[in-house]
mmCIF file of C-alpha atoms in Angstrom:
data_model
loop_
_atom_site.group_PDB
_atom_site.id
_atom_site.type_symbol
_atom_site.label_atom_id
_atom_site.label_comp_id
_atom_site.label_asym_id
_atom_site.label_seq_id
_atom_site.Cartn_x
_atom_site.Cartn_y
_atom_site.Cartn_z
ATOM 1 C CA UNK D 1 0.000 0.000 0.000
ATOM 2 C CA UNK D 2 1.067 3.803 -0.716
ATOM 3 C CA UNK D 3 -0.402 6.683 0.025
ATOM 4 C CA UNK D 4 0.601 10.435 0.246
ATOM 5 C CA UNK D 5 -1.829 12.612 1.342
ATOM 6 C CA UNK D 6 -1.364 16.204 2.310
ATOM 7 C CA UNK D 7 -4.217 17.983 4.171
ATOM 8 C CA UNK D 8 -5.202 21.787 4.488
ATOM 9 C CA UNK D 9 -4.515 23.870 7.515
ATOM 10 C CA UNK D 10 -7.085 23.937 9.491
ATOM 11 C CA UNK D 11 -5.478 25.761 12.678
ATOM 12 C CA UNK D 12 -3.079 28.203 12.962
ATOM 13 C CA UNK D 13 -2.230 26.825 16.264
ATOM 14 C CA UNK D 14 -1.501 22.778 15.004
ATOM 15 C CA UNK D 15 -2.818 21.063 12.430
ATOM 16 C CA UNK D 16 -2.035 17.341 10.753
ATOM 17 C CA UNK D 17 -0.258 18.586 7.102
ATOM 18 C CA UNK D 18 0.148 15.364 5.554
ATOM 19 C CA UNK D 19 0.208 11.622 6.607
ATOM 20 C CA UNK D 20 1.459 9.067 4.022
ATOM 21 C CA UNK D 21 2.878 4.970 3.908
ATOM 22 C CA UNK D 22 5.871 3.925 1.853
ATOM 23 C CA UNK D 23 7.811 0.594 0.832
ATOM 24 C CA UNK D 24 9.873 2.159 -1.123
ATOM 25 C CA UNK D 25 9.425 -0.385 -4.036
ATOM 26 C CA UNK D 26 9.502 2.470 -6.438
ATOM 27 C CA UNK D 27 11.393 5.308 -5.463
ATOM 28 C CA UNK D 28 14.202 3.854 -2.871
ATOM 29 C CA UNK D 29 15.528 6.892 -1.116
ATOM 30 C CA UNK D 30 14.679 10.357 -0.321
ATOM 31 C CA UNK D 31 17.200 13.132 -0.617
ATOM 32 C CA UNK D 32 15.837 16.759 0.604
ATOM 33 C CA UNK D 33 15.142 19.573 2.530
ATOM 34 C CA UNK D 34 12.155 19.237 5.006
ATOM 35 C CA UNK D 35 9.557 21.745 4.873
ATOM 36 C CA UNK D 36 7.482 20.756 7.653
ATOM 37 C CA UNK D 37 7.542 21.804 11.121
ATOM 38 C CA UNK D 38 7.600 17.905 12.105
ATOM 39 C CA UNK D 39 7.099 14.324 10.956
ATOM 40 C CA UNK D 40 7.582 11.651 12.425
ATOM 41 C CA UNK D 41 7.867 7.866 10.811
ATOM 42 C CA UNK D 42 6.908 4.832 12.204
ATOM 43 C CA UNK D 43 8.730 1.577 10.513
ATOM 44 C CA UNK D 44 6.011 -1.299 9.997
ATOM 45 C CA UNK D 45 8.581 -3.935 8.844
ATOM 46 C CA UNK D 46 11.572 -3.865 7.615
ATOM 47 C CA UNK D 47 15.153 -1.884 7.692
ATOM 48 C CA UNK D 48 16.508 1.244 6.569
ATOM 49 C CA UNK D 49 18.707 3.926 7.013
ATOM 50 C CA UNK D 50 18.890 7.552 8.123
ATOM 51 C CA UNK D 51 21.185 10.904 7.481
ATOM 52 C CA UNK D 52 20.449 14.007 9.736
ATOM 53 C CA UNK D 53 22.461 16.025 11.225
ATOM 54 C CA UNK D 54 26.096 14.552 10.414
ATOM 55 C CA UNK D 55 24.709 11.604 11.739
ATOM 56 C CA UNK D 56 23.564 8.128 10.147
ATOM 57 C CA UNK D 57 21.113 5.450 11.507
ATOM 58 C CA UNK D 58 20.190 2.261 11.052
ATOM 59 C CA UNK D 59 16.836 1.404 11.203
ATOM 60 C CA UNK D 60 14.426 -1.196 11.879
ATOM 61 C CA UNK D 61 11.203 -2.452 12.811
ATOM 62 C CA UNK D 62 9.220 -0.437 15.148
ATOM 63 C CA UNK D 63 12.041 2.149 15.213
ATOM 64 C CA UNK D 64 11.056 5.823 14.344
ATOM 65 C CA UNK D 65 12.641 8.933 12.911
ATOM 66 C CA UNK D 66 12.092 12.571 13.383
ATOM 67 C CA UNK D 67 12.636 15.763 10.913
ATOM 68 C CA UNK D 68 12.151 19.037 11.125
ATOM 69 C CA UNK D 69 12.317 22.018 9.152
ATOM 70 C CA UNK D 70 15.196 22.696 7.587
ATOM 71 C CA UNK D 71 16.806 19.816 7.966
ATOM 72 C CA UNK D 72 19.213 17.931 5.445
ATOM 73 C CA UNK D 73 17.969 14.545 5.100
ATOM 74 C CA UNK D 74 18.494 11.161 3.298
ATOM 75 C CA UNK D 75 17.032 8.247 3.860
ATOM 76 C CA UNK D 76 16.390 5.041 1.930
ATOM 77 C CA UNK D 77 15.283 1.634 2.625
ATOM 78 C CA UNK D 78 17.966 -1.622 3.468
ATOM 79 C CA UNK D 79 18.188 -3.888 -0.355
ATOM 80 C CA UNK D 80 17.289 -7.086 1.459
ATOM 81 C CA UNK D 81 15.237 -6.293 3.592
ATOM 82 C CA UNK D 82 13.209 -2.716 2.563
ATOM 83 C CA UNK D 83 11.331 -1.135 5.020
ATOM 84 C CA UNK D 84 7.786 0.162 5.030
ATOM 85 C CA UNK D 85 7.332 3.094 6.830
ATOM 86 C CA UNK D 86 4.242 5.097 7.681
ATOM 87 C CA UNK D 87 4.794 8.659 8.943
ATOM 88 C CA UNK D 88 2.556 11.827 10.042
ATOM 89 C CA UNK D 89 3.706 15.552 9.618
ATOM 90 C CA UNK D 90 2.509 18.625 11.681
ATOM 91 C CA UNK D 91 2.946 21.940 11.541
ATOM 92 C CA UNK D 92 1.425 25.114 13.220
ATOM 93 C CA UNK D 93 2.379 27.524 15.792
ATOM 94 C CA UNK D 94 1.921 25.899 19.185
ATOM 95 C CA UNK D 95 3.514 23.122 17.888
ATOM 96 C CA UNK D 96 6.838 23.373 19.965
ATOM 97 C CA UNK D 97 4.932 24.056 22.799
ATOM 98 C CA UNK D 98 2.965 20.669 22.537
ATOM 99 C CA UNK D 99 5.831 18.825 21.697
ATOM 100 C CA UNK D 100 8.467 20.039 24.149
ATOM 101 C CA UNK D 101 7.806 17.600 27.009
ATOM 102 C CA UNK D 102 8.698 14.310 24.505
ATOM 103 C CA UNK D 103 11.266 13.041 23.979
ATOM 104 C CA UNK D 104 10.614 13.139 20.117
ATOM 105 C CA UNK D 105 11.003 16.816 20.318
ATOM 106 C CA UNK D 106 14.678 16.635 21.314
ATOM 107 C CA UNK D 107 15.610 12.898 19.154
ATOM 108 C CA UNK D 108 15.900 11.850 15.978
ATOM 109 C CA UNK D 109 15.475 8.281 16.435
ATOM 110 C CA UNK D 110 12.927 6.710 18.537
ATOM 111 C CA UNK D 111 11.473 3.334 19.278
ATOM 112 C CA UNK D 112 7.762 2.218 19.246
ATOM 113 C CA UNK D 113 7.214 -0.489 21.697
ATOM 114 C CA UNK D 114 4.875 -2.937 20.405
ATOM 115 C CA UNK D 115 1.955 -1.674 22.713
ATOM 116 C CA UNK D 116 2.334 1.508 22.345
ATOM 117 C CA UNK D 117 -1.012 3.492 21.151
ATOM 118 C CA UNK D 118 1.228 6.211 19.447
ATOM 119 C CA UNK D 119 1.928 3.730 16.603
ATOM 120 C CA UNK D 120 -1.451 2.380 16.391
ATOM 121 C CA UNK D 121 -2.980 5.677 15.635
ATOM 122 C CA UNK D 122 0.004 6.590 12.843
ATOM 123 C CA UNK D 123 -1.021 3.635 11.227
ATOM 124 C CA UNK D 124 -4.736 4.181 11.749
ATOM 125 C CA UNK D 125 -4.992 7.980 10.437
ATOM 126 C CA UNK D 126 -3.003 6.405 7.067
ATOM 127 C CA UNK D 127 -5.614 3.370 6.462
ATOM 128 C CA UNK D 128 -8.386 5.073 7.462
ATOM 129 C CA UNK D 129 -7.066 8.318 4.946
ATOM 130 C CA UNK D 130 -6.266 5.888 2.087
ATOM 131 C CA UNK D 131 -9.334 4.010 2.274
ATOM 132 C CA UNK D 132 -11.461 7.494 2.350
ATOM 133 C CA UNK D 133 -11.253 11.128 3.584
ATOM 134 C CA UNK D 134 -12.417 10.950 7.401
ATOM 135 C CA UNK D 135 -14.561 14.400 8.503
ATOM 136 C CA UNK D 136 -12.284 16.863 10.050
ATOM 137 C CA UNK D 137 -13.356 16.107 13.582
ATOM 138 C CA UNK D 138 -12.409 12.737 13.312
ATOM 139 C CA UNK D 139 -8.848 14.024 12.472
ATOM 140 C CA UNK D 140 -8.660 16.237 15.417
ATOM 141 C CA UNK D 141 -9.373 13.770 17.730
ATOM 142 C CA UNK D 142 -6.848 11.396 16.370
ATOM 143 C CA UNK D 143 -4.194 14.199 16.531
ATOM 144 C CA UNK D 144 -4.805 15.390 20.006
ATOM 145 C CA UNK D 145 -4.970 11.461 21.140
ATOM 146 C CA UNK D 146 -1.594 10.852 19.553
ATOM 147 C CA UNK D 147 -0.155 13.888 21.164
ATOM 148 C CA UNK D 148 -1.376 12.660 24.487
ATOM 149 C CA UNK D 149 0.354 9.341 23.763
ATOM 150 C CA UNK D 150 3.542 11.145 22.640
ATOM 151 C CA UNK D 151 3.842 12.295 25.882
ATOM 152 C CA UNK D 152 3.262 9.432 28.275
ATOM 153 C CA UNK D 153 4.744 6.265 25.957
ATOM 154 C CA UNK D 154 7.864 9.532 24.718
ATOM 155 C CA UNK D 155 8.866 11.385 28.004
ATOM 156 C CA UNK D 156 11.272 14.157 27.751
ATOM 157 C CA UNK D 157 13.786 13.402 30.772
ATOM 158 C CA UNK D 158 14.666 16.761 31.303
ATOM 159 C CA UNK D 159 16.338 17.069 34.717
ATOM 160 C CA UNK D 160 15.063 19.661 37.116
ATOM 161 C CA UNK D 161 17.459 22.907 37.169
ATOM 162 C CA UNK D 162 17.673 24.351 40.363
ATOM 163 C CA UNK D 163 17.680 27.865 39.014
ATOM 164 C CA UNK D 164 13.982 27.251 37.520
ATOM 165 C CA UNK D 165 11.630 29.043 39.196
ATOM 166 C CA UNK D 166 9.556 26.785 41.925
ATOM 167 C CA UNK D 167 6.086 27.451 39.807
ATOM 168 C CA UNK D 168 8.246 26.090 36.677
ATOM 169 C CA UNK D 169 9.627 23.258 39.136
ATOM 170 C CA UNK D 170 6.739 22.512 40.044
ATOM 171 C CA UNK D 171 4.698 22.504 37.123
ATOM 172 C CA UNK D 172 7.354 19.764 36.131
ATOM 173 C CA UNK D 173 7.071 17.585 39.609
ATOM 174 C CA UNK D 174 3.708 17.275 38.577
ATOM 175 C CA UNK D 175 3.954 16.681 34.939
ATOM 176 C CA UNK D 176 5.784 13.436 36.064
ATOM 177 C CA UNK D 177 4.483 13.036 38.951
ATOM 178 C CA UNK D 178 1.124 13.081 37.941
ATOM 179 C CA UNK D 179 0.272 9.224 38.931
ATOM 180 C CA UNK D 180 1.216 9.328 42.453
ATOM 181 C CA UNK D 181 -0.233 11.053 45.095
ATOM 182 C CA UNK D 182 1.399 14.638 46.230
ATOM 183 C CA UNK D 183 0.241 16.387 49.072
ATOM 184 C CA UNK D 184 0.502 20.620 48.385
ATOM 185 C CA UNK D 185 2.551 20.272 51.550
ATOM 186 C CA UNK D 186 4.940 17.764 49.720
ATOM 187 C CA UNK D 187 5.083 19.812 46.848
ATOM 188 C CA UNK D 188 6.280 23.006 48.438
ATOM 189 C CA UNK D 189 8.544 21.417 50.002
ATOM 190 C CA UNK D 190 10.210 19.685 47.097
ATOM 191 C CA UNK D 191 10.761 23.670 44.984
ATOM 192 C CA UNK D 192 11.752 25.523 48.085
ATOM 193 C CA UNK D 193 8.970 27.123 49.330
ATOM 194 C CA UNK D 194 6.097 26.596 51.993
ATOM 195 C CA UNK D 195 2.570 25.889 51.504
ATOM 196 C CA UNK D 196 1.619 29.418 52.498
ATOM 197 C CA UNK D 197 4.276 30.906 50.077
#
């Protein structure tokens, strides 16, 4: 199956620009500079390889890859074993702040654990594009779901900097904290400060 589909804007703010699948069976590498804000590729079988950034990857199943904009890129699919890659790009003006607590946002290279939901809806928006347009609701809810799973299956490990203000530290002590129980007391406690502060 191959599809390339690009989409209008339909936010300012973040929008879906184009989703697509690949098995490279007809055109085996890409060579270009990325337009997009961000796209990210899921691989469904198969290997491959990456260059970004004066760096080279190898790929394989249920590994990922990142661009951005502006970056250099190559990448083509392993002779023996091509890959098939599906792959969703965004773009929009919030879209850094959405995407800053992943780990995606900082990587090129990722890894799609075999229950992770992230994957599931890449390869869901593609089918369910390819086998007919989907109304534009449907399409937000799938992006905002996959955003959500970007950032509990993706977690940016970004230590805590003491110089951070304590509503910034705390804001982050929550964001991965958020499962556990955390008394206001606790909290305080942990950025500096006391409860009545």
């Amino acid at each position: 199956m191959k599809l390339w589909h690009y989409f209008k804007e339909t936010s300012k703010e973040f929008y879906l620009e184009e989703c697509g699948i690949d098995d490279y069976s007809s055109f085996p590498f890409y060579d270009y500079t990325v337009f997009q804000d961000f796209v990210i590729h899921w691989i469904c079988e198969g290997k491959g390889y990456l260059q970004v950034d004066g760096q080279t990857y190898s790929l394989e199943k249920n590994d990922g890859f990142i661009l951005r904009k502006g970056q250099k890129v190559r990448y083509w699919a392993n002779q023996e074993d091509p890959w098939t890659s599906y792959w969703l790009g965004f773009s929009g003006d919030k879209l850094s702040d959405y995407l800053q607590n992943t780990q995606v946002f900082y990587e090129s290279v990722c890894h799609f654990d075999s229950y992770f939901q992230s994957r599931e809806i890449i390869q869901d928006i593609c089918h369910k594009t390819a086998e007919s347009r989907q109304k534009e609701s449907w399409y937000q809810m799938q992006i905002y779901t996959f955003l959500y799973y970007l950032q509990e299956e993706f977690p940016a490990e970004i230590p805590l900097n003491v110089t951070q203000h304590p509503v910034e530290k705390a804001a982050q002590i929550l964001l991965h904290q958020y499962q556990q129980d955390i008394s206001i007391q606790d909290l305080a406690s942990q950025v500096g400060l006391s409860r009545s502060t």
